[in-house]
XYZ file of C-alpha atoms in Angstrom:
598
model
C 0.000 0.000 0.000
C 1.052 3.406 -1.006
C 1.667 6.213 1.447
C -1.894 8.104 1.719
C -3.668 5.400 0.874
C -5.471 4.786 4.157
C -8.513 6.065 4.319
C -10.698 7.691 7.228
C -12.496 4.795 8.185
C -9.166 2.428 7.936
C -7.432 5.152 9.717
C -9.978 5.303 12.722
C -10.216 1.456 12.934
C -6.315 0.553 13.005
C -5.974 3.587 15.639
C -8.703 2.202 17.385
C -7.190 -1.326 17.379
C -3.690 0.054 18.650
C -4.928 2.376 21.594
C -7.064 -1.217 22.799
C -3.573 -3.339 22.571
C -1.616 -0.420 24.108
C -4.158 -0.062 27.108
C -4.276 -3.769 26.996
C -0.205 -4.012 27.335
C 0.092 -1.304 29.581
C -2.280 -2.483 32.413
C -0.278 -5.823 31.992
C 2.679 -4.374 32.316
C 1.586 -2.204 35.706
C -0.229 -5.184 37.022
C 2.821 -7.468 36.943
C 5.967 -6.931 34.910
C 7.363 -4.313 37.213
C 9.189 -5.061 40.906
C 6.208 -5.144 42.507
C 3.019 -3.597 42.152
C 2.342 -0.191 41.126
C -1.172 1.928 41.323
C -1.038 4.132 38.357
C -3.920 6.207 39.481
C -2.339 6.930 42.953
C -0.847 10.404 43.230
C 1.948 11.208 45.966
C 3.868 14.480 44.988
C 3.606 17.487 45.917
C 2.849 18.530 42.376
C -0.442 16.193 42.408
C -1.767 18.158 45.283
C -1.013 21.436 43.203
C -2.562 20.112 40.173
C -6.038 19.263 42.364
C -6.310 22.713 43.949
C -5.283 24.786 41.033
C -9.056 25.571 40.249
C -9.970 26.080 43.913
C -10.207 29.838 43.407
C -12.569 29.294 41.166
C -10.315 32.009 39.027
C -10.866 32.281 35.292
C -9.192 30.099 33.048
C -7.925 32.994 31.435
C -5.276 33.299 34.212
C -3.159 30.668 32.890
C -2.456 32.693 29.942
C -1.617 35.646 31.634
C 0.574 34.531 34.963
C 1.417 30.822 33.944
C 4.724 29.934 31.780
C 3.417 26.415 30.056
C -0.303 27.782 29.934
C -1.842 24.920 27.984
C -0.438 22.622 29.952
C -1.691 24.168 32.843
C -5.159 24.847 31.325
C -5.437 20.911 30.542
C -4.024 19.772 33.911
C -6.622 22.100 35.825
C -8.774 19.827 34.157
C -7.092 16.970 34.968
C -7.267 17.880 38.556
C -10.857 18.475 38.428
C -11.514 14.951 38.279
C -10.602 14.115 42.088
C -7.316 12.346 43.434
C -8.159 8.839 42.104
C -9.076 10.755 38.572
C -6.452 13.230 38.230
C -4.055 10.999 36.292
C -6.205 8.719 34.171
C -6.321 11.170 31.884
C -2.108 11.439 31.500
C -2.191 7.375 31.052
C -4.750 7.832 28.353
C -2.475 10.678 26.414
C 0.518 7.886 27.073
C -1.747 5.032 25.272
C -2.962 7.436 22.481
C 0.866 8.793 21.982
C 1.863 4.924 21.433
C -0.944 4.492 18.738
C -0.454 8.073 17.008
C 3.394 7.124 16.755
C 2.775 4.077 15.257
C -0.275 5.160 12.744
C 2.359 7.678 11.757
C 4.658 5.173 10.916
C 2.673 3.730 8.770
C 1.744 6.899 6.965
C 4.981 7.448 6.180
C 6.276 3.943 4.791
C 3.138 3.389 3.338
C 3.274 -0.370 5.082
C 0.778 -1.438 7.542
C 2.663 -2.266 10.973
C 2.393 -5.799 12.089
C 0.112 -6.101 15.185
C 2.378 -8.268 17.023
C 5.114 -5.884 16.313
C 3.327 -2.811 17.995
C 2.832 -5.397 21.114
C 6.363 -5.996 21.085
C 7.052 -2.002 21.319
C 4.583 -1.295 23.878
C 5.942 -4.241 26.211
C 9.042 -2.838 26.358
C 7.829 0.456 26.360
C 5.413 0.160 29.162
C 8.019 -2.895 30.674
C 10.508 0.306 31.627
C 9.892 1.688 35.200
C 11.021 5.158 33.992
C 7.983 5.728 31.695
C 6.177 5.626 34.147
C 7.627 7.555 36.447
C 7.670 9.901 33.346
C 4.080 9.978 32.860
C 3.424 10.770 36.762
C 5.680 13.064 37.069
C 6.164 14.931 33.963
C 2.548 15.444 32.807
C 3.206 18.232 30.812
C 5.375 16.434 28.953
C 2.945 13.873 27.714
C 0.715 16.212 26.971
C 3.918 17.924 24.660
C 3.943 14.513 22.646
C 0.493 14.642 21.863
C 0.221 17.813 20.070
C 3.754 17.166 18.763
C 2.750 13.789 16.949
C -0.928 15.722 15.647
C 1.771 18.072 14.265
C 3.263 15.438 12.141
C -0.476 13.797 10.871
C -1.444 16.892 9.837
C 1.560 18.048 8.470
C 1.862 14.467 6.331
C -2.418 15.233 5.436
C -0.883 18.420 3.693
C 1.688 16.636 2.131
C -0.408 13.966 0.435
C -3.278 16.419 -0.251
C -1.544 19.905 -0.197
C -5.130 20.986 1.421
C -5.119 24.161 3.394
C -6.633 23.330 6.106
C -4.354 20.694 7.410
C -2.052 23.527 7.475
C -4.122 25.176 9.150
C -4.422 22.791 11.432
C -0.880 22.284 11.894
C 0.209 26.090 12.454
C -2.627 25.563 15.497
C -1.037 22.390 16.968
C 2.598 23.980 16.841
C 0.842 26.867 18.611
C -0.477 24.716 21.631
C 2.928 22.516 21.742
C 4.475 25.741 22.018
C 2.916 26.665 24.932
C 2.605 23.549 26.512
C 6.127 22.218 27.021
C 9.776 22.932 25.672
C 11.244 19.023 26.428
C 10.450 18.716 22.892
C 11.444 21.781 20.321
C 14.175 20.852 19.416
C 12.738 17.574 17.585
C 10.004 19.492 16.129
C 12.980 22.120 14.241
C 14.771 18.988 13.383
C 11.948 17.627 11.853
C 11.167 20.723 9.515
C 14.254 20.779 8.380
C 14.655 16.964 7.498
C 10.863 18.157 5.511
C 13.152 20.936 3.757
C 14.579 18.011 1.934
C 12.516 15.034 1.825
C 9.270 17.140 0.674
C 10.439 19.709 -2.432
C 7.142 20.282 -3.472
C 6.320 21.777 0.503
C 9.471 23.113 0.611
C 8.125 26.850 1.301
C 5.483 25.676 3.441
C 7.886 23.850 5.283
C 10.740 26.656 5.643
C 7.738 28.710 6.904
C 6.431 26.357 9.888
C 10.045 25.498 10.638
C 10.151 29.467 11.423
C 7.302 29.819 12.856
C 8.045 26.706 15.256
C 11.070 28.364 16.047
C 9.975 31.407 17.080
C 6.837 30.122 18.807
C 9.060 27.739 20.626
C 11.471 30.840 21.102
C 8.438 32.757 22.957
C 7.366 30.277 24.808
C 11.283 29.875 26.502
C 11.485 33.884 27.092
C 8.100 33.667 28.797
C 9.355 31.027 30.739
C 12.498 32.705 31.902
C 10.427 35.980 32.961
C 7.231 34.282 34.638
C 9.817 31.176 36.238
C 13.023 29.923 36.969
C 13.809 27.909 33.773
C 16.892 29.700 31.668
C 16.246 32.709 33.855
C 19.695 34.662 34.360
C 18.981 35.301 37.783
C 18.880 31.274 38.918
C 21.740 30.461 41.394
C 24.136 27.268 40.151
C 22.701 25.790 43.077
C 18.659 26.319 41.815
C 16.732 23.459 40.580
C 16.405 24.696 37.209
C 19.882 26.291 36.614
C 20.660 25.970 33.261
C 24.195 24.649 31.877
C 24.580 24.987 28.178
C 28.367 23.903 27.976
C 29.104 20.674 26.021
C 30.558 18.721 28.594
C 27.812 19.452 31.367
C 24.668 18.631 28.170
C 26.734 15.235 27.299
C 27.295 14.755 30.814
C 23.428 14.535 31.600
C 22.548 13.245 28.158
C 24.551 10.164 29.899
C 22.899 10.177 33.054
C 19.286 10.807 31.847
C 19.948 7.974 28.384
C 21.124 5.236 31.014
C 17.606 4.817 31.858
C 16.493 3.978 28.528
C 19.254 2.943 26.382
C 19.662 -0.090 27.751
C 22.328 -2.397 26.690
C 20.146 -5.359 25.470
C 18.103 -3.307 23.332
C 20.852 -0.871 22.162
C 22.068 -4.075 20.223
C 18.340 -5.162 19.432
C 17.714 -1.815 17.808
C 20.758 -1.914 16.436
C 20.250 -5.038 14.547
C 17.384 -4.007 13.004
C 18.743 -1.083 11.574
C 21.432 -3.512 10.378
C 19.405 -5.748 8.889
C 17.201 -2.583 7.388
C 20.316 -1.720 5.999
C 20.286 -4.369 3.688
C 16.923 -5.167 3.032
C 15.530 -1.041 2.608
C 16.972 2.231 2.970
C 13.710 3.888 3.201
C 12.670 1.902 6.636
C 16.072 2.355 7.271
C 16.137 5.905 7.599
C 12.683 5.968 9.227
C 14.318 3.939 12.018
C 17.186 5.966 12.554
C 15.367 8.851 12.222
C 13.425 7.642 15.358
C 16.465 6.673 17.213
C 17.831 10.557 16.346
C 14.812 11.770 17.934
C 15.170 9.838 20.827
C 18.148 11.850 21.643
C 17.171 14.939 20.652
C 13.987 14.366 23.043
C 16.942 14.145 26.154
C 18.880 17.804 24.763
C 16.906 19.974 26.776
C 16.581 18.206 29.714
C 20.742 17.619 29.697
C 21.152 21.216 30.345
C 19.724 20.885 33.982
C 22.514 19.660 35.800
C 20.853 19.415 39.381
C 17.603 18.422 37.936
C 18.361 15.077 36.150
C 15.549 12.653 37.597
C 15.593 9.345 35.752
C 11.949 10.061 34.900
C 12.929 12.545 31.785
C 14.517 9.312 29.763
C 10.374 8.306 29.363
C 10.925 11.330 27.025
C 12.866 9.239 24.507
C 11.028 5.994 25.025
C 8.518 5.540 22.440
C 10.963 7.538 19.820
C 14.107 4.110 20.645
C 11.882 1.973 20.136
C 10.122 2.792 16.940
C 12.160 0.589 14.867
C 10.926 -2.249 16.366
C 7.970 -1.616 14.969
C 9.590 -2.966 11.563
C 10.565 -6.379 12.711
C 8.782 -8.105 10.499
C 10.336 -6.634 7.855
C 13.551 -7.896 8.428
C 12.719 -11.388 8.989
C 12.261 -14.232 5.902
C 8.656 -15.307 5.198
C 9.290 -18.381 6.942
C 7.584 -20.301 10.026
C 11.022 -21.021 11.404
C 12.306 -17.274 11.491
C 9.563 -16.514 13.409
C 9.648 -18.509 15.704
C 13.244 -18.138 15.667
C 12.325 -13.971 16.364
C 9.736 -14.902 18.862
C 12.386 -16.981 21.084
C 15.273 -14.215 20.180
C 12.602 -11.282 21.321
C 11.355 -13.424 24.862
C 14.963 -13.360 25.552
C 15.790 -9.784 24.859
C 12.469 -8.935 27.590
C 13.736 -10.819 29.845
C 17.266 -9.576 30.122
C 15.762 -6.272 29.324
C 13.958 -6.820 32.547
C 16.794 -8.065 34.657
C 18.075 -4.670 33.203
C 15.469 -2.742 34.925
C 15.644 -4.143 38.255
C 19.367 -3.506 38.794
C 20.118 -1.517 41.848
C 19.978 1.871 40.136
C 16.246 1.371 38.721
C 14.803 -1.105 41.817
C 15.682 1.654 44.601
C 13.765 4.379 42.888
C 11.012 1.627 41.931
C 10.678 1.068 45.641
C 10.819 4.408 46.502
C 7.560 5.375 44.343
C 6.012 2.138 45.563
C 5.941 3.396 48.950
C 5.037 6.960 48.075
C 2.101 5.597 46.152
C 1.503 3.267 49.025
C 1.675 6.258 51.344
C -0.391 8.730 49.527
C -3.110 6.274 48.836
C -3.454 6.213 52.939
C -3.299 10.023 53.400
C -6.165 10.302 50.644
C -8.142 8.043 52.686
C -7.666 9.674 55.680
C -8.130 13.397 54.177
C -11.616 11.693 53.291
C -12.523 10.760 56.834
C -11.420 13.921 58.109
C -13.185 16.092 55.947
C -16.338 13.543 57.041
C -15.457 14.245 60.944
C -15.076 18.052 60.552
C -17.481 20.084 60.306
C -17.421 24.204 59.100
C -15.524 26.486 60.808
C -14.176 23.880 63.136
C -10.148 23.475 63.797
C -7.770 20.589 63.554
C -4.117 20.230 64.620
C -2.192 17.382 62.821
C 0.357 15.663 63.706
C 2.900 12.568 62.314
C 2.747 13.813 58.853
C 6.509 13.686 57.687
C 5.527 12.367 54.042
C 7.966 14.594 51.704
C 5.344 15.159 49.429
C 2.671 16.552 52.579
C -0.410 17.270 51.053
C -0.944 20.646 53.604
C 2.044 22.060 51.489
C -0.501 22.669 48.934
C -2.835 25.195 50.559
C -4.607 25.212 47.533
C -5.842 21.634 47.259
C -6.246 21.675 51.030
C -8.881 24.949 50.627
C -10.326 23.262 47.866
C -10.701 19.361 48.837
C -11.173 19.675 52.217
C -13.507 22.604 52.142
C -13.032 26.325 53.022
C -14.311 26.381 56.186
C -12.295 23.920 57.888
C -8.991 25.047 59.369
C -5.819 22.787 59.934
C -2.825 23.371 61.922
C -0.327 20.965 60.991
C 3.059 20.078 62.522
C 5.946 19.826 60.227
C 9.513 18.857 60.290
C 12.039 21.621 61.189
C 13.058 21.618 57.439
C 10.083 23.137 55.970
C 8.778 26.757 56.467
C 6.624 27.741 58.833
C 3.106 29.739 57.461
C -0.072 30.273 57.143
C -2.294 30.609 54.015
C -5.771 29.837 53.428
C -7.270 27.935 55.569
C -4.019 25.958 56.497
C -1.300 26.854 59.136
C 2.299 25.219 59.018
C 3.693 24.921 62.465
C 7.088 23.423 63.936
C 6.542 21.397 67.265
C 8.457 23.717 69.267
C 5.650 26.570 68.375
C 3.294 27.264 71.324
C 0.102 27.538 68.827
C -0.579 23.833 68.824
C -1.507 24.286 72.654
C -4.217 26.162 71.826
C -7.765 25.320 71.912
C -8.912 23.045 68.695
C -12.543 20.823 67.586
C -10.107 17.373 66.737
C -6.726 16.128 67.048
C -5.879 13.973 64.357
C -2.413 11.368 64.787
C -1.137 10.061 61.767
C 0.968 6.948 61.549
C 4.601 7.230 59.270
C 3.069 5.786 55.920
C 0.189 8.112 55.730
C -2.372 6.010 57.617
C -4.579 7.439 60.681
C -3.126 6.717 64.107
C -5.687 7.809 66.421
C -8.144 11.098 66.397
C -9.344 12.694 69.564
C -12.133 15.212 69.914
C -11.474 18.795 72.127
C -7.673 17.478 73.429
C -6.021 18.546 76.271
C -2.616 20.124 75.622
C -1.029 17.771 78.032
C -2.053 15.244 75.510
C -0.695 16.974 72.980
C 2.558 17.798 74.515
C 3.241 15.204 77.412
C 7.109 15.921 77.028
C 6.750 19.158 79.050
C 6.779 20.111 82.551
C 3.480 21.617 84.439
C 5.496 24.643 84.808
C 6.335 24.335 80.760
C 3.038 23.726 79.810
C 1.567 26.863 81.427
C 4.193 29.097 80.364
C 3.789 27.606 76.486
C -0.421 27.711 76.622
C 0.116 31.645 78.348
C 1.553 31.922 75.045
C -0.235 30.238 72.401
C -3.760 32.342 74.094
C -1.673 35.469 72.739
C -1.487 34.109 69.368
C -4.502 34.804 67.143
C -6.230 31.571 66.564
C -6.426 30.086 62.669
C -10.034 30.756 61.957
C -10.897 33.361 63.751
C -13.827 35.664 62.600
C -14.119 39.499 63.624
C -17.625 40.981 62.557
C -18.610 44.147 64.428
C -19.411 47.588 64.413
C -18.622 51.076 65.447
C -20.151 52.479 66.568
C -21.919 50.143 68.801
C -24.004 50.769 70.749
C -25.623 52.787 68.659
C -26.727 57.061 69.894
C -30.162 57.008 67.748
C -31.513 59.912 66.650
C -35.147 61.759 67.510
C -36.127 59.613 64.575
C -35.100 56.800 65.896
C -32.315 55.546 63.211
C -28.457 56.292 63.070
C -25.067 55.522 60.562
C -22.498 53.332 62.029
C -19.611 51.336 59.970
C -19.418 47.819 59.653
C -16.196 45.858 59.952
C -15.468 42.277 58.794
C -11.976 39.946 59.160
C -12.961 36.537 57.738
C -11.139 33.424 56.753
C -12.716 32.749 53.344
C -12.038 34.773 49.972
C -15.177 36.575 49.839
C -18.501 37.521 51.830
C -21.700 39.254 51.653
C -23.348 41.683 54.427
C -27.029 40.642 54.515
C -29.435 42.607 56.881
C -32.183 40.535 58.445
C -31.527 36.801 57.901
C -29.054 35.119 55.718
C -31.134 35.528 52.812
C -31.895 39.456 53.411
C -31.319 42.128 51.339
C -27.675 42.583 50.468
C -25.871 45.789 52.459
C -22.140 44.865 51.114
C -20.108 42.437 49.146
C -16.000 41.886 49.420
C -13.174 40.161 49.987
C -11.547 39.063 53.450
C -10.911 42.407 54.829
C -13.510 45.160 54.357
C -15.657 47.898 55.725
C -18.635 49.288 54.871
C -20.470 52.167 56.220
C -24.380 52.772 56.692
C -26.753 55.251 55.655
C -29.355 56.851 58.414
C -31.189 54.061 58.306
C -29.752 51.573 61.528
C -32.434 51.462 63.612
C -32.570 49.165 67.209
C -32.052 45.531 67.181
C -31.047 45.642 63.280
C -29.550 42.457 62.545
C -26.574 41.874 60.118
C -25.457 38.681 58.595
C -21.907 38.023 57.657
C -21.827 35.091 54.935
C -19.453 32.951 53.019
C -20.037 33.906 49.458
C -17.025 31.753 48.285
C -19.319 28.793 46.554
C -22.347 27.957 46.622
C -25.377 29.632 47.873
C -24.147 32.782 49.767
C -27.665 32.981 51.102
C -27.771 29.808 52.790
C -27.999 29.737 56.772
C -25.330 26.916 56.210
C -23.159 30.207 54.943
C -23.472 32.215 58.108
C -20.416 32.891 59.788
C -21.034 35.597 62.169
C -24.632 37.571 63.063
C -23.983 41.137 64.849
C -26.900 42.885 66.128
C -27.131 46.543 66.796
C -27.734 47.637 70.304
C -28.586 51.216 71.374
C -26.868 53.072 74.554
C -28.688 52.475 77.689
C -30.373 55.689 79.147
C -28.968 56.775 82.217
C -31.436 56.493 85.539
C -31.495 59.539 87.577
């Protein structure tokens, strides 16, 4: 079969058939080909916890393109995170399984040869067999996400090719536009590839040389924006920072090294290897389609290289799929014959299993065990958040203690406001290590501060992997603190009822009592401190008619209308029905000055 001979409806059904063996391969491979057993739907970094609160606010989505450096990325993991903790990454699994059958549909496009079936189940064993995709896919999300649009780039590009239609360049000038702002980890593959089109596609040539620039300088835009709105290439970032960027030679093929041991493996180095041997021989078209692959691979790793203190094995799932295209053309190396493939079938069971043993060396098991007990760990903290947030009711506080999970989900006030509700507050003990601080509805305390003597609704004990110790209702602070002295624990709770307690809600008004007039009414100001984003002043009931509206902090002042025994309602117009009596948080009722008695 010719290139663009496939159809729409052949299309559909052979992408359709590869997403169900990827899926199909891919829960396999979770379920039992890795050191144990992995939960790909369990989050445990602190990132996860980020992505789940980032639409707490309840801010316009517009925000991400104004204040965010990868907004599309952003935009689509908001969404992500909308779908709870045990939905948040199905989606990012789903991109994975639809990246594997894109790749390989393109393939096909190209060569004009359908891809064996067996040979795509082949690719995604090994692909999904490597521990470091998926710690890619959990932890890099925008990443996958970078593929997606990057491999609808190169359909649509290879629709204009084959039909020189407009609107598949349309269509790819908008996908290069969302890559662009999605994730860098791939640009430089996406030049590289324009280029190789510069050649391989005279009769696009212009249209090429014109997406190749455009790619460049979207791609350019999106790394400025990053460098003013974040730390990544910024000038200002310390050798020391995270994201410090090192552009030498030696330092990029220094972490090219350290990132590529994770994926080119030695075992399938030679397997992929022979079969661009044996492509050699047999075509040079396939032949330069599979090295082609391999040369993306590497240029996938380039960016990443350049962050010398931020080379986590999980960047080499970057170059995974892109290694192990060519063994997508197996069968096309092998003679028609019953004995070569069975030959191939023994020769490939061997090369997974040593690929396997591979894996589970010592540098690959200790950070598979690792994210087994994170995953392990967050899946009991989830749990318990969920009881909690059952046991507490609004405006009642909680101090927590035994949380020393790295990735604590109270270090993302943001989830905490949103998940656990924004009238709930939490004082939580941390290790020495992190930063004290309070925002939201969430206060981060060491366990030498006084504060978690004062007065709270629950106690809540958690064990060290994430499960729920004990919970006590109204403790006593020599519960809380039996290490100190009587004499200690006065002089620490004489403190702590200086300290202004998380939650606390001021409503009042001044003056008050009120000096009424011969008429009977009077002005006075209203004042309101409140630990939600924003309120209402209602006059009445909780459902009266509105006096003021604002955020946190705010006063308002009256006309001459006050009168005796005037009632004001201070409500929680954050979500939901502001006029609820569920919404109430304070009622203040205007008095009048006694008269004096002669």
């Amino acid at each position: 079969m010719k290139s663009g001979q496939f159809n729409i409806s052949i299309d559909a059904a052979r992408f359709s058939t590869f997403v169900v063996l990827s899926a199909i391969v891919a829960s396999l491979s979770f379920r039992f080909f890795f050191p144990g057993y992995f939960d790909p739907f369990a989050i445990y970094h602190k990132d996860h916890y980020l992505y789940l609160g980032m639409s707490a606010r309840h801010w316009p989505l517009s925000r991400y393109f104004v204040y965010y450096p990868r907004p599309v990325a952003h935009l689509l993991i908001d969404f992500c995170g909308r779908l709870g903790p045990r939905g948040l990454l199905f989606p990012i699994f789903l991109f994975s399984i639809f990246n594997a059958a894109l790749l390989c549909l393109y393939i096909e496009r190209i060569t004009g040869r359908k891809i064996a079936l067996w040979c795509f189940v082949l690719f995604a064993a090994f692909a999904y067999a490597n521990p470091q995709l998926y710690f890619h896919l959990k932890a890099d999300p925008f990443a996958t996400f970078s593929l997606t649009f990057l491999l609808l780039v190169l359909h649509f590009w290879q629709t204009y090719v084959e039909t020189g239609k407009i609107l598949p360049l349309a269509a790819t000038l908008l996908f290069i536009a969302l890559f662009a702002l999605t994730k860098e980890s791939y640009f430089g593959l996406l030049a590289l590839f324009f280029v190789i089109q510069l050649f391989i596609a005279p009769k696009q040539r212009v249209a090429a040389a014109i997406l190749l620039v455009f790619s460049c300088a979207a791609m350019g835009y999106s790394i400025h924006r990053s460098s003013q709105v974040w730390t990544l290439l910024n000038s200002q970032a310390q050798t020391t920072d995270a994201y410090y960027s090192n552009m030498s030679p030696v330092a990029v093929a220094h972490g090219l090294i350290a990132i590529g041991k994770y994926v080119f493996l030695p075992v399938l180095d030679l397997a992929v290897i022979a079969v661009l041997a044996v492509l050699w021989r047999r075509s040079r078209v396939l032949f330069l389609v599979a090295l082609t692959c391999v040369l993306f691979a590497v240029v996938s790793l380039l960016p990443n290289a350049t962050l010398p203190n931020h080379l986590e094995p999980q960047y080499a799932g970057l170059a995974v799929y892109l290694f192990l295209a060519p063994l997508l053309l197996v069968d096309r190396v092998l003679p028609r014959t019953a004995n070569a493939r069975s030959g191939l079938a023994l020769c490939g069971l061997a090369v997974y299993g040593i690929a396997l043993w591979e894996y589970g060396r010592p540098v690959t098991s200790s950070d598979a065990g690792w994210l087994r007990e994170r995953e392990q760990e967050g899946r009991r903290i989830v749990s318990t958040l969920e009881h909690m947030r059952d046991t507490v009711k609004p405006y009642e506080t909680s101090l927590l203690t035994g949380i020393d999970s790295p990735f604590n989900p109270f270090n993302a006030s943001d989830f905490v406001l949103g998940y656990m509700g924004l009238n709930r507050y939490w004082t939580v003990v941390v290790p020495d290590q992190v930063a004290e601080g309070t925002e939201d509805t969430t206060r981060l305390i060491h366990v030498t501060n006084p504060v978690r003597l004062q007065t709270y609704d629950h106690w809540f004990v958690f064990n060290a992997d994430g499960s729920l110790a004990k919970e006590l209702e109204h403790p006593a602070p020599a519960m809380i603190a039996p290490e100190l002295s009587p004499s200690e624990l006065q002089a620490q709770m004489a403190e702590a009822a200086r300290i202004p307690a998380l939650g606390t809600i001021s409503f009042y008004a001044v003056p008050n009592p009120v000096k009424f007039g011969a008429d009977g009414t009077a002005v006075t100001t209203i004042f309101w401190f409140a630990p939600v984003p924003n309120v209402q002043v209602r006059i009445g009931t909780a459902g009266g008619a509105l006096f003021a509206e604002g955020q946190a902090v705010g006063t308002a002042t009256t006309g001459n209308w006050v009168k005796p025994g005037m009632v004001f309602y201070l409500q929680d117009a954050s979500s939901g029905d502001p006029t609820s009596p569920n919404h109430t948080l304070r009622r203040l009722e205007i008095s009048t000055i006694p008269t004096k008695q002669n």
